Short mmCIF file of C-alpha atoms in Angstrom, two decimals:
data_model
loop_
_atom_site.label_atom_id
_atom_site.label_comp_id
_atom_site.label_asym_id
_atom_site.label_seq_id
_atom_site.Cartn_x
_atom_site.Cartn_y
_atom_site.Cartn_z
CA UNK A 1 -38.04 -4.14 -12.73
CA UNK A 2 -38.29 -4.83 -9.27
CA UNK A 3 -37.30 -8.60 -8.23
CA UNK A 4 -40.69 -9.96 -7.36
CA UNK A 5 -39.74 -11.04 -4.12
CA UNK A 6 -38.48 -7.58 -3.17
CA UNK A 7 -41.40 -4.90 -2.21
CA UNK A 8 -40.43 -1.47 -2.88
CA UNK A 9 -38.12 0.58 -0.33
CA UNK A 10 -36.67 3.47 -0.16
CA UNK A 11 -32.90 3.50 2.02
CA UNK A 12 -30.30 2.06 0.16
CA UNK A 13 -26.45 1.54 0.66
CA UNK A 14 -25.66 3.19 -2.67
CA UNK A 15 -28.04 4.23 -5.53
CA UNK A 16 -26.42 3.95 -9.25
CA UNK A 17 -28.09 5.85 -11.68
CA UNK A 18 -27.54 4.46 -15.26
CA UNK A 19 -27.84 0.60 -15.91
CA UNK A 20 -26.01 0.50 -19.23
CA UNK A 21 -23.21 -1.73 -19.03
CA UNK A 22 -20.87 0.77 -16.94
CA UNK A 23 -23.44 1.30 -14.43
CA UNK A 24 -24.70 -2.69 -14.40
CA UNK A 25 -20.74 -3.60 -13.86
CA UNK A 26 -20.52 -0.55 -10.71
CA UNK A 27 -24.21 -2.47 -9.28
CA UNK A 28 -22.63 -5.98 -10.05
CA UNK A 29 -19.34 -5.23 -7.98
CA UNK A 30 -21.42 -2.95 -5.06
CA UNK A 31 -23.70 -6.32 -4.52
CA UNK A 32 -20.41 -8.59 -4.74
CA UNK A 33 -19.08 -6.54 -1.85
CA UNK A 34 -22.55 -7.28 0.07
CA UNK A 35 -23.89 -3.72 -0.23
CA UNK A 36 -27.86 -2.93 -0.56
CA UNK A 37 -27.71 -1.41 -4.42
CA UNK A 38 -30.23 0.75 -6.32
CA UNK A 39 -29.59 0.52 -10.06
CA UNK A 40 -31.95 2.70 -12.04
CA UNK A 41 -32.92 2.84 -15.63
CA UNK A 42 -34.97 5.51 -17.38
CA UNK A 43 -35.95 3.04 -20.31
CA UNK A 44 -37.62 0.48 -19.86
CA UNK A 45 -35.09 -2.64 -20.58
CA UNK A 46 -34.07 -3.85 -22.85
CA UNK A 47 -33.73 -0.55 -24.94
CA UNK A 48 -31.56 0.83 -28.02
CA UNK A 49 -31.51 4.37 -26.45
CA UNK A 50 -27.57 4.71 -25.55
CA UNK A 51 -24.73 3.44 -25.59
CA UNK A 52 -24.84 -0.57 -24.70
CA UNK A 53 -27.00 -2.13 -26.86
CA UNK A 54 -26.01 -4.12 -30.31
CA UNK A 55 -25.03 -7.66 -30.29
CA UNK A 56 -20.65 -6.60 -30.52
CA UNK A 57 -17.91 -5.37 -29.76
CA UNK A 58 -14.38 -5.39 -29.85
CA UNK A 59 -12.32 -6.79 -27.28
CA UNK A 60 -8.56 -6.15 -27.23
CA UNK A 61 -5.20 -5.94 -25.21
CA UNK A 62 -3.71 -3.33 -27.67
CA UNK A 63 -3.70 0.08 -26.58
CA UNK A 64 -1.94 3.33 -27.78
CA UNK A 65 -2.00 4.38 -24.18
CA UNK A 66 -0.36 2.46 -21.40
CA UNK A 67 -3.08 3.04 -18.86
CA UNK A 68 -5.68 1.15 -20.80
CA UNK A 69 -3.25 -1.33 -21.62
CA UNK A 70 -1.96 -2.36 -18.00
CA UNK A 71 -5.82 -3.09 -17.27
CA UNK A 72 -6.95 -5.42 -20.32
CA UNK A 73 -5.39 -8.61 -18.68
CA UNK A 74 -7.79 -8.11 -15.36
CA UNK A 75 -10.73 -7.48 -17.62
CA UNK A 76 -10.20 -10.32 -19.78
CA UNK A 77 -10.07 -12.17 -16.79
CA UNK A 78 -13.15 -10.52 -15.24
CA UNK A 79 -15.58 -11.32 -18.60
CA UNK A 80 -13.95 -14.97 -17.88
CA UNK A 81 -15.04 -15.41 -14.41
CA UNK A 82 -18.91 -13.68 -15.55
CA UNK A 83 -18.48 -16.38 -18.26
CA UNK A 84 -17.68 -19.14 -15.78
CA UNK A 85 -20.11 -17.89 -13.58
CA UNK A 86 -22.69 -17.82 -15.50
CA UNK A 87 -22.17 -20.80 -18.02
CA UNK A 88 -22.93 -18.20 -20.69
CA UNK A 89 -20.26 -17.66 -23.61
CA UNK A 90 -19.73 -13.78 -23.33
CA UNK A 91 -16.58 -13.74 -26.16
CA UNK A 92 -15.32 -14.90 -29.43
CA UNK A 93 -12.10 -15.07 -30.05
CA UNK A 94 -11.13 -13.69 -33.56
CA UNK A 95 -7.73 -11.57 -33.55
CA UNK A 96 -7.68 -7.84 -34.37
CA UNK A 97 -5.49 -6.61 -37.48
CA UNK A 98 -4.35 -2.99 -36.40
CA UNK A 99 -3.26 -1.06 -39.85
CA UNK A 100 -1.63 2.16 -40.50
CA UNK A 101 1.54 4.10 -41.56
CA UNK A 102 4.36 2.67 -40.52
CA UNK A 103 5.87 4.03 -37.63
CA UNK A 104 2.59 5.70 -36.88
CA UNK A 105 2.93 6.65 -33.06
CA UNK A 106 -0.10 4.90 -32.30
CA UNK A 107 0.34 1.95 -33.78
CA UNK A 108 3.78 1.34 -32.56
CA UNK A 109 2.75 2.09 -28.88
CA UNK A 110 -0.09 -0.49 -29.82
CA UNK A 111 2.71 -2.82 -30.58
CA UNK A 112 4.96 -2.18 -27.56
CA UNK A 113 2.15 -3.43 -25.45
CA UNK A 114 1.58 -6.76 -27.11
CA UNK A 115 5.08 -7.15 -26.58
CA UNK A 116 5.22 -8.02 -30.39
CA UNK A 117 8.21 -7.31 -32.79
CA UNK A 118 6.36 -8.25 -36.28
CA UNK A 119 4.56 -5.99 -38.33
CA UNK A 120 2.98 -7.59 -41.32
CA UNK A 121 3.27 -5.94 -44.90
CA UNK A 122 0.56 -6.25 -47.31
CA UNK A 123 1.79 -9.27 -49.14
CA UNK A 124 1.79 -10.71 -45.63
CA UNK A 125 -1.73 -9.80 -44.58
CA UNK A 126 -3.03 -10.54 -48.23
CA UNK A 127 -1.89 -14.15 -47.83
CA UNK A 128 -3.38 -14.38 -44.10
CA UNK A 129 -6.89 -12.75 -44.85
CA UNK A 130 -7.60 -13.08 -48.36
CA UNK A 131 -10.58 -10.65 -48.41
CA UNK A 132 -8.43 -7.61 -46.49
CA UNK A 133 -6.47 -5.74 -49.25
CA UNK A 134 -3.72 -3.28 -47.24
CA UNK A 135 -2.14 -0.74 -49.11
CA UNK A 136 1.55 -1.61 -50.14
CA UNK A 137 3.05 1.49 -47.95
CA UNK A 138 1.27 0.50 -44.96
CA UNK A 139 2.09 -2.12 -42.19
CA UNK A 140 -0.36 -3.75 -39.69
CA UNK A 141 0.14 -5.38 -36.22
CA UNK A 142 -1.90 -8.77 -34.85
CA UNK A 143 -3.55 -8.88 -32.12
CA UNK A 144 -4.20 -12.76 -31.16
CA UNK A 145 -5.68 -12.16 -28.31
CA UNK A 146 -8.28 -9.44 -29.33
CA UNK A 147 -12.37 -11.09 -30.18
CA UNK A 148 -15.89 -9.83 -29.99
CA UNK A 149 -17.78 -9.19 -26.39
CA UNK A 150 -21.78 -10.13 -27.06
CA UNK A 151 -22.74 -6.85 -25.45
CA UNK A 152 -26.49 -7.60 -25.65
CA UNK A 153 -25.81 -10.93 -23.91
CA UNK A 154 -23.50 -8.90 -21.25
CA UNK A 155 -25.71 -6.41 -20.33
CA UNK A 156 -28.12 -9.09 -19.67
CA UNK A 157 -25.99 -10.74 -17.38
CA UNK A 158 -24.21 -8.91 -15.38
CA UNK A 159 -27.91 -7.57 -14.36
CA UNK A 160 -29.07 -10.91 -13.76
CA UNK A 161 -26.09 -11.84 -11.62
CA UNK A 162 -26.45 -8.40 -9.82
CA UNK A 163 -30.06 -9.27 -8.97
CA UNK A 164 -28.80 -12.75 -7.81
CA UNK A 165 -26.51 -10.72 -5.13
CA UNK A 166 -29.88 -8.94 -4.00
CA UNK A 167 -29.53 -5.93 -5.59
CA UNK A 168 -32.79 -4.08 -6.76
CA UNK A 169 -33.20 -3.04 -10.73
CA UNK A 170 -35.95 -0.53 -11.44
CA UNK A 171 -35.79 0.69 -14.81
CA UNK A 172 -38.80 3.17 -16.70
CA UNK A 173 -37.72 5.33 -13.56
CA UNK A 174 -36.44 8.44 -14.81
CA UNK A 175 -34.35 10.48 -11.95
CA UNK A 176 -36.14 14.12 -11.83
CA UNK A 177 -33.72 15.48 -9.50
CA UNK A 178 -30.37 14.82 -6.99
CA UNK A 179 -30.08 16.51 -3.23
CA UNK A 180 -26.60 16.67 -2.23
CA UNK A 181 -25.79 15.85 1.08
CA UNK A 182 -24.11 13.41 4.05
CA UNK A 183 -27.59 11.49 2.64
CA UNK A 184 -28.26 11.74 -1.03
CA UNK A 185 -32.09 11.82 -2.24
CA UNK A 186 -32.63 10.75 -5.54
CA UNK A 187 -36.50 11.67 -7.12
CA UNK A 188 -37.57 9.66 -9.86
CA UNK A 189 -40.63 9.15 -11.94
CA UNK A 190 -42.22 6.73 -9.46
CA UNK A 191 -40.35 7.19 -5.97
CA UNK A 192 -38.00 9.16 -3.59
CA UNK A 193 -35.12 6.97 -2.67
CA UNK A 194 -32.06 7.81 -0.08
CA UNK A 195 -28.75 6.08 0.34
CA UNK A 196 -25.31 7.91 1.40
CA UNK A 197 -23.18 7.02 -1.59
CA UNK A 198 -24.80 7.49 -5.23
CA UNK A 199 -22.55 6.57 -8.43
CA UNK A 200 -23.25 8.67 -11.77
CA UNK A 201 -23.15 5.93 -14.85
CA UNK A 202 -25.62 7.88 -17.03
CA UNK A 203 -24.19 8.26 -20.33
CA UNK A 204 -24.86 10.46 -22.59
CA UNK A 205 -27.31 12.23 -19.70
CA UNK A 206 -24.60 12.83 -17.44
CA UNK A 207 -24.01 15.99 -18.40
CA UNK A 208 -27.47 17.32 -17.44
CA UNK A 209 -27.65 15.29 -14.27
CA UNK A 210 -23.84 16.96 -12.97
CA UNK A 211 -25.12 20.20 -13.77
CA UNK A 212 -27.64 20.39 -10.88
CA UNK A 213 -24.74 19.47 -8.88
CA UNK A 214 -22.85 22.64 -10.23
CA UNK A 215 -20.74 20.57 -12.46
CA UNK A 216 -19.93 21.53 -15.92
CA UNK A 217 -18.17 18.52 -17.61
CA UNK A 218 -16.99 18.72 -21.15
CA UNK A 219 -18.97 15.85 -22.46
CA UNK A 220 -20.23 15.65 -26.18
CA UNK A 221 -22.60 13.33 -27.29
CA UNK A 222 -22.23 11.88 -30.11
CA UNK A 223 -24.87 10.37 -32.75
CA UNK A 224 -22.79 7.46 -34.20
CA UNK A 225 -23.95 5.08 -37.65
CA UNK A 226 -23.53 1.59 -36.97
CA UNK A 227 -23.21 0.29 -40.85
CA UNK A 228 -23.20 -3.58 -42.21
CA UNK A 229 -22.15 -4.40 -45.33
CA UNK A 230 -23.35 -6.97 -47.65
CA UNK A 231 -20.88 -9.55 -49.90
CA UNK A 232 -20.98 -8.91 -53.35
CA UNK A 233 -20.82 -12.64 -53.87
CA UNK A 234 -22.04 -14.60 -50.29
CA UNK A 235 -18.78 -16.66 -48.77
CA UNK A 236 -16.12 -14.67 -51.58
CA UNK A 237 -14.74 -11.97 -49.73
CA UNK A 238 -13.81 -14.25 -46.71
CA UNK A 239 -15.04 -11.84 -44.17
CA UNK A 240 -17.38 -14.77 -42.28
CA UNK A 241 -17.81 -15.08 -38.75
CA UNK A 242 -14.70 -16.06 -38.20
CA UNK A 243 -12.37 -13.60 -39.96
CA UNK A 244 -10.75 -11.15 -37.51
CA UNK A 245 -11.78 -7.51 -36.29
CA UNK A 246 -9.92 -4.75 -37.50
CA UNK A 247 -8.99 -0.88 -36.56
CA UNK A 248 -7.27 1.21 -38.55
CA UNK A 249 -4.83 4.06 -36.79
CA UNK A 250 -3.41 7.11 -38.45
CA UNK A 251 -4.76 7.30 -42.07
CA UNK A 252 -5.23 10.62 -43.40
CA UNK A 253 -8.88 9.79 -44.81
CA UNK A 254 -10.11 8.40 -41.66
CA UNK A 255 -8.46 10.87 -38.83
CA UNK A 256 -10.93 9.42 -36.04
CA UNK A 257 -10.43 5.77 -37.28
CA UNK A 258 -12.58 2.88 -38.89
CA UNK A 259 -13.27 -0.51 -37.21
CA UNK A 260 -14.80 -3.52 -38.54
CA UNK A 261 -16.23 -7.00 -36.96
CA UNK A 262 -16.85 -10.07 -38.38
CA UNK A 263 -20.52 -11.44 -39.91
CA UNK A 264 -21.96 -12.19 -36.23
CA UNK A 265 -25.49 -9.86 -36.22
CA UNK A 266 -26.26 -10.76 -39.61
CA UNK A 267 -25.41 -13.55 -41.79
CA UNK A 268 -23.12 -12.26 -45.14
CA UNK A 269 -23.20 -8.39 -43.51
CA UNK A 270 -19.65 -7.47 -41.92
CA UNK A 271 -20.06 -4.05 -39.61
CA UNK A 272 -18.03 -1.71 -40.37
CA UNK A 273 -18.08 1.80 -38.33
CA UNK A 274 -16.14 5.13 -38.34
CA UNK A 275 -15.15 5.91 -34.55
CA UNK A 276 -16.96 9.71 -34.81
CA UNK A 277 -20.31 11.31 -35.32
CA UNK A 278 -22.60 14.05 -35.13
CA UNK A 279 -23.24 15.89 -32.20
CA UNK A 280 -26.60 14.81 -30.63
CA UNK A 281 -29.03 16.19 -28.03
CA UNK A 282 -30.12 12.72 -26.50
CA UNK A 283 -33.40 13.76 -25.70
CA UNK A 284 -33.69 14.49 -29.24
CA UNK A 285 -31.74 11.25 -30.92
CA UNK A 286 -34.55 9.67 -32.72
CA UNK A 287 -35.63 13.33 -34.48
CA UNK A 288 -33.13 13.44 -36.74
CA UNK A 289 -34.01 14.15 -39.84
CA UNK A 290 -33.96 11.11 -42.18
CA UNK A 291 -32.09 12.84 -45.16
CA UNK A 292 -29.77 14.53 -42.93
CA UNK A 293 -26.20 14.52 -44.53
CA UNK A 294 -24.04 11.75 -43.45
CA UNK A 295 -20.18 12.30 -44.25
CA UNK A 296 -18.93 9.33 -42.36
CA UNK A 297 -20.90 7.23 -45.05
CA UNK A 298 -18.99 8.65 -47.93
CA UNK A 299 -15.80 7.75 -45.92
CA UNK A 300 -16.50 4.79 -45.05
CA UNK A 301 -17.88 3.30 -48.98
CA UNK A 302 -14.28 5.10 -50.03
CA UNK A 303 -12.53 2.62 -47.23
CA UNK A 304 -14.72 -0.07 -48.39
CA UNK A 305 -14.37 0.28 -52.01
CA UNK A 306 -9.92 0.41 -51.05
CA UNK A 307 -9.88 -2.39 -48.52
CA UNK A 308 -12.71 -4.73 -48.39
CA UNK A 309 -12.91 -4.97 -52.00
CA UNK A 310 -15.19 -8.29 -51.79
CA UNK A 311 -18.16 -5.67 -49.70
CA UNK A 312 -20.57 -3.46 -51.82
CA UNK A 313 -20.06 -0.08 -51.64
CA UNK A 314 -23.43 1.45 -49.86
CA UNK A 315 -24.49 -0.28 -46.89
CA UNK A 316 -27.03 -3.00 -46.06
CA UNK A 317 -28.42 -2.30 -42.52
CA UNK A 318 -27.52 1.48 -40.72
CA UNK A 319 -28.47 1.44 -36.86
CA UNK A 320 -27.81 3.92 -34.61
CA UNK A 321 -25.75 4.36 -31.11
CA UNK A 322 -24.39 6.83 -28.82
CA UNK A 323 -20.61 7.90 -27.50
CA UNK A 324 -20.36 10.26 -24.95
CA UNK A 325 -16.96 12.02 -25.73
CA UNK A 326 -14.69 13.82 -23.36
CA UNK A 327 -11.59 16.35 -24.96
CA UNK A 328 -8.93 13.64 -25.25
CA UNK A 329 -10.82 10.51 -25.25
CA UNK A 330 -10.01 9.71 -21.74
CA UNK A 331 -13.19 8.67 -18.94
CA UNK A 332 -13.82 10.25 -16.51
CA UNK A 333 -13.80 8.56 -13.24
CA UNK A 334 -13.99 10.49 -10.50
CA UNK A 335 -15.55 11.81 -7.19
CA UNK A 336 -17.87 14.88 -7.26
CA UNK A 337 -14.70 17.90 -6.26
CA UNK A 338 -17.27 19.13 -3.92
CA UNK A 339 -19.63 15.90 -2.79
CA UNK A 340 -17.13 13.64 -2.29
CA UNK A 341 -19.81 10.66 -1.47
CA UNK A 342 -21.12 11.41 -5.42
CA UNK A 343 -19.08 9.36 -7.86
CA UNK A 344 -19.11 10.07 -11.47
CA UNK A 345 -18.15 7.54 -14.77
CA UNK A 346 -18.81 9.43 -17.78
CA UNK A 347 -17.34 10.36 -21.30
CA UNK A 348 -16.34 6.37 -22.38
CA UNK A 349 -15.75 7.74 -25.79
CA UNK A 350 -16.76 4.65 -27.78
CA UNK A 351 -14.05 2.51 -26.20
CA UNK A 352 -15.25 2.24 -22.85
CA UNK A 353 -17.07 -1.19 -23.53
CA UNK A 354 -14.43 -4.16 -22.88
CA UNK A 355 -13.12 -2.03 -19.95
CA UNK A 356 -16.47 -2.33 -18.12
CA UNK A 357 -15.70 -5.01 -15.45
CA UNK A 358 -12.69 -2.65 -14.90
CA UNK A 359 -14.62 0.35 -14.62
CA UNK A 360 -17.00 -1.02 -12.37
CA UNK A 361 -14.80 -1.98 -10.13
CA UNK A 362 -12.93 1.10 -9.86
CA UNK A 363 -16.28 2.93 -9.18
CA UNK A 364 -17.44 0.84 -6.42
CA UNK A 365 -13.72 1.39 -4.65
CA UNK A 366 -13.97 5.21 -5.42
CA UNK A 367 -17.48 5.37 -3.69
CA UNK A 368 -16.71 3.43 -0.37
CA UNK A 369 -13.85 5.39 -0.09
CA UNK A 370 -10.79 2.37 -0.94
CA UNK A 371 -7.69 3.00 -2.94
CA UNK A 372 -8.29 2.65 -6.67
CA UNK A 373 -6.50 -0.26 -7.82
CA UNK A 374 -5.53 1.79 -10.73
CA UNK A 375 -3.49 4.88 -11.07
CA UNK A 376 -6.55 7.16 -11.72
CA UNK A 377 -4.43 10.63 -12.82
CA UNK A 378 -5.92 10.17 -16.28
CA UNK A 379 -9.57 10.08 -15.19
CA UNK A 380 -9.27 12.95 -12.79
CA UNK A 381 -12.10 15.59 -13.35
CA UNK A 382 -9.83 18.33 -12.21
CA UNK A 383 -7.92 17.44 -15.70
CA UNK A 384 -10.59 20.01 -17.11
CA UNK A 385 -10.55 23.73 -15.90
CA UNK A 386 -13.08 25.92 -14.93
CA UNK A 387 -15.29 22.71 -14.31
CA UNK A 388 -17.01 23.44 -10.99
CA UNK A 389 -19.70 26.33 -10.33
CA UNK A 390 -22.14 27.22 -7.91
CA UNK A 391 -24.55 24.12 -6.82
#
């Protein structure tokens, strides 16, 4: 995908493999700062292969851990300026209703960083959001500020602006191999290409790529359902477009959470997702067997059935996605221990998506060498032992 005015070269600045939306931000932010950028893409775009694709996703400043927390105002204010930027409407404002036991550690360090004092009882959320039915020993928090990102539209854009800065997209490339060195090679389907600096946003492939660079990262990839779920009677269970997202923390029959958005995709269908999967092979995603069992269904129609009592019970419309998880749920973002001009993002853990202006940004100051603006202890590779082997 070549812009048609640029012929093919070879010598970049920096070459980013990976143009989901972590690797289209780290492209978008390189080209910002006026450097010649190779982003590559094995699919050809637009595809439903990883990790980006799917018309939503949540958007919030509430965060268990303070980290993630400190950096939501400067990516809400980085999707504004894309938004300004581009005169293209990139968020919906909703609120987010955060549920659990109360005094669930989670959900009270969610509430410390709102800054918020009231939790809601059922009565409470009952009278708020009709169609939401909390159980009476639980206790949620509000988010206000908390919406839906239009990923689909995002990825778009942030690739179009990046192409607007010169950069060069190239996607149905799929990178064969990495040489190490003061100059990295990258060989792809169609091309050798060089460049000193080369940033790793590959997803649920990053594992195999960090390998050949004697890397052994703990990432699992995950095989995630993406469920809607119909209204038994369209308009009665007040779960429209413009009812708020939700995220449940701490309950004992949904230990990885559940999530829910508003009817946006599809008209009278609210999504509704358990935050864990199956383990996956990537190359082998769309082999799974079709009758293959599917606990986090069952979990999810028991949810359903509890909570959203105005949903049917089996759902409407099942897609697909990948996560990429690391051991505690934290990114990775890092430079290569031994090739310190190879930058890595991986392991976003299914909550990596409304922190992408963020985590572009921290990438492209991580590969020309800058001070992260960030404290970046938590996204340290070296947080995992025994990591590096021979290259």
């Amino acid at each position: 995908m070549a812009a048609p005015s640029q012929p093919q070269k070879s010598t970049y600045d920096v070459i980013v493999i990976g143009a989901g939306i972590q690797g289209s931000f780290t492209a978008y932010h390189l080209a910002q700062r006026r450097k010649d950028t190779l982003l590559l893409e094995q699919f050809l775009l637009p595809h439903s292969r990883g990790s980006s694709h799917g018309q939503s996703r949540i958007i919030r400043s509430a965060y268990p851990q303070e980290y993630y927390s400190r950096m939501m105002p400067e990516s809400f204010r980085l999707w504004q300026q894309l938004e300004a930027d581009t005169g293209t409407t990139l968020y919906r404002q909703t609120g987010l209703v955060l549920l659990g036991p109360p005094g669930e550690p989670e959900l009270e360090a969610c509430r410390k960083s709102l800054g918020v004092d009231e939790v809601l009882d059922a009565a409470a959320l009952a009278q708020r959001f009709p169609g939401f039915r909390m159980q009476a020993s639980q206790v949620a928090v509000w988010d206000s500020t908390a919406g839906v990102l239009f990923a689909d539209r995002a990825l778009r854009v942030v690739q179009e602006v990046f192409r607007q800065h010169g950069g060069t997209l190239r996607d149905g490339e799929k990178v064969l191999h990495i040489q190490p060195g003061a100059t990295v090679t990258v060989t792809t389907t169609a091309g050798v290409y060089k460049a000193p600096r080369l940033i790793i946003t590959a997803g649920a492939w990053t594992g195999a790529f960090v390998e050949q660079l004697g890397l052994h990262l703990p990432l699992q990839p995950l095989r995630i359902d993406v469920c809607y779920w119909r209204e038994k009677q369209p308009g009665s269970a007040g779960l429209g477009s413009v009812s708020p997202c939700f995220l449940t923390l701490g309950l004992s029959q949904a230990p990885h959470g559940i999530y829910g958005l508003p009817s946006i995709e599809y008209p009278g269908l609210m999504k509704v997702c358990h935050h864990h999967g199956s383990p996956i092979d990537p190359e082998k995603r769309d082999q799974a067997p079709s009758n293959a069992p599917r606990p986090d269904i069952a979990i999810l129609s028991s949810f359903i059935s509890s909570y959203l009592p105005g949903l049917e019970t089996q759902p409407a419309v099942m897609e697909t996605c990948l996560y990429t998880n690391t051991p505690d749920g934290d990114f990775i973002l890092d430079r290569h221990p031994k090739f310190s001009n190879i930058v890595i993002g991986a392991g976003f853990s299914g909550h990596g998506f409304k922190l992408a202006p963020m985590v572009g940004k921290l990438l492209c100051q991580l590969s020309l060498g800058e001070e992260p603006s960030y404290n970046m202890a938590h996204f340290a590779i070296t947080r995992f032992p025994g990591v590096l082997g021979a290259a």
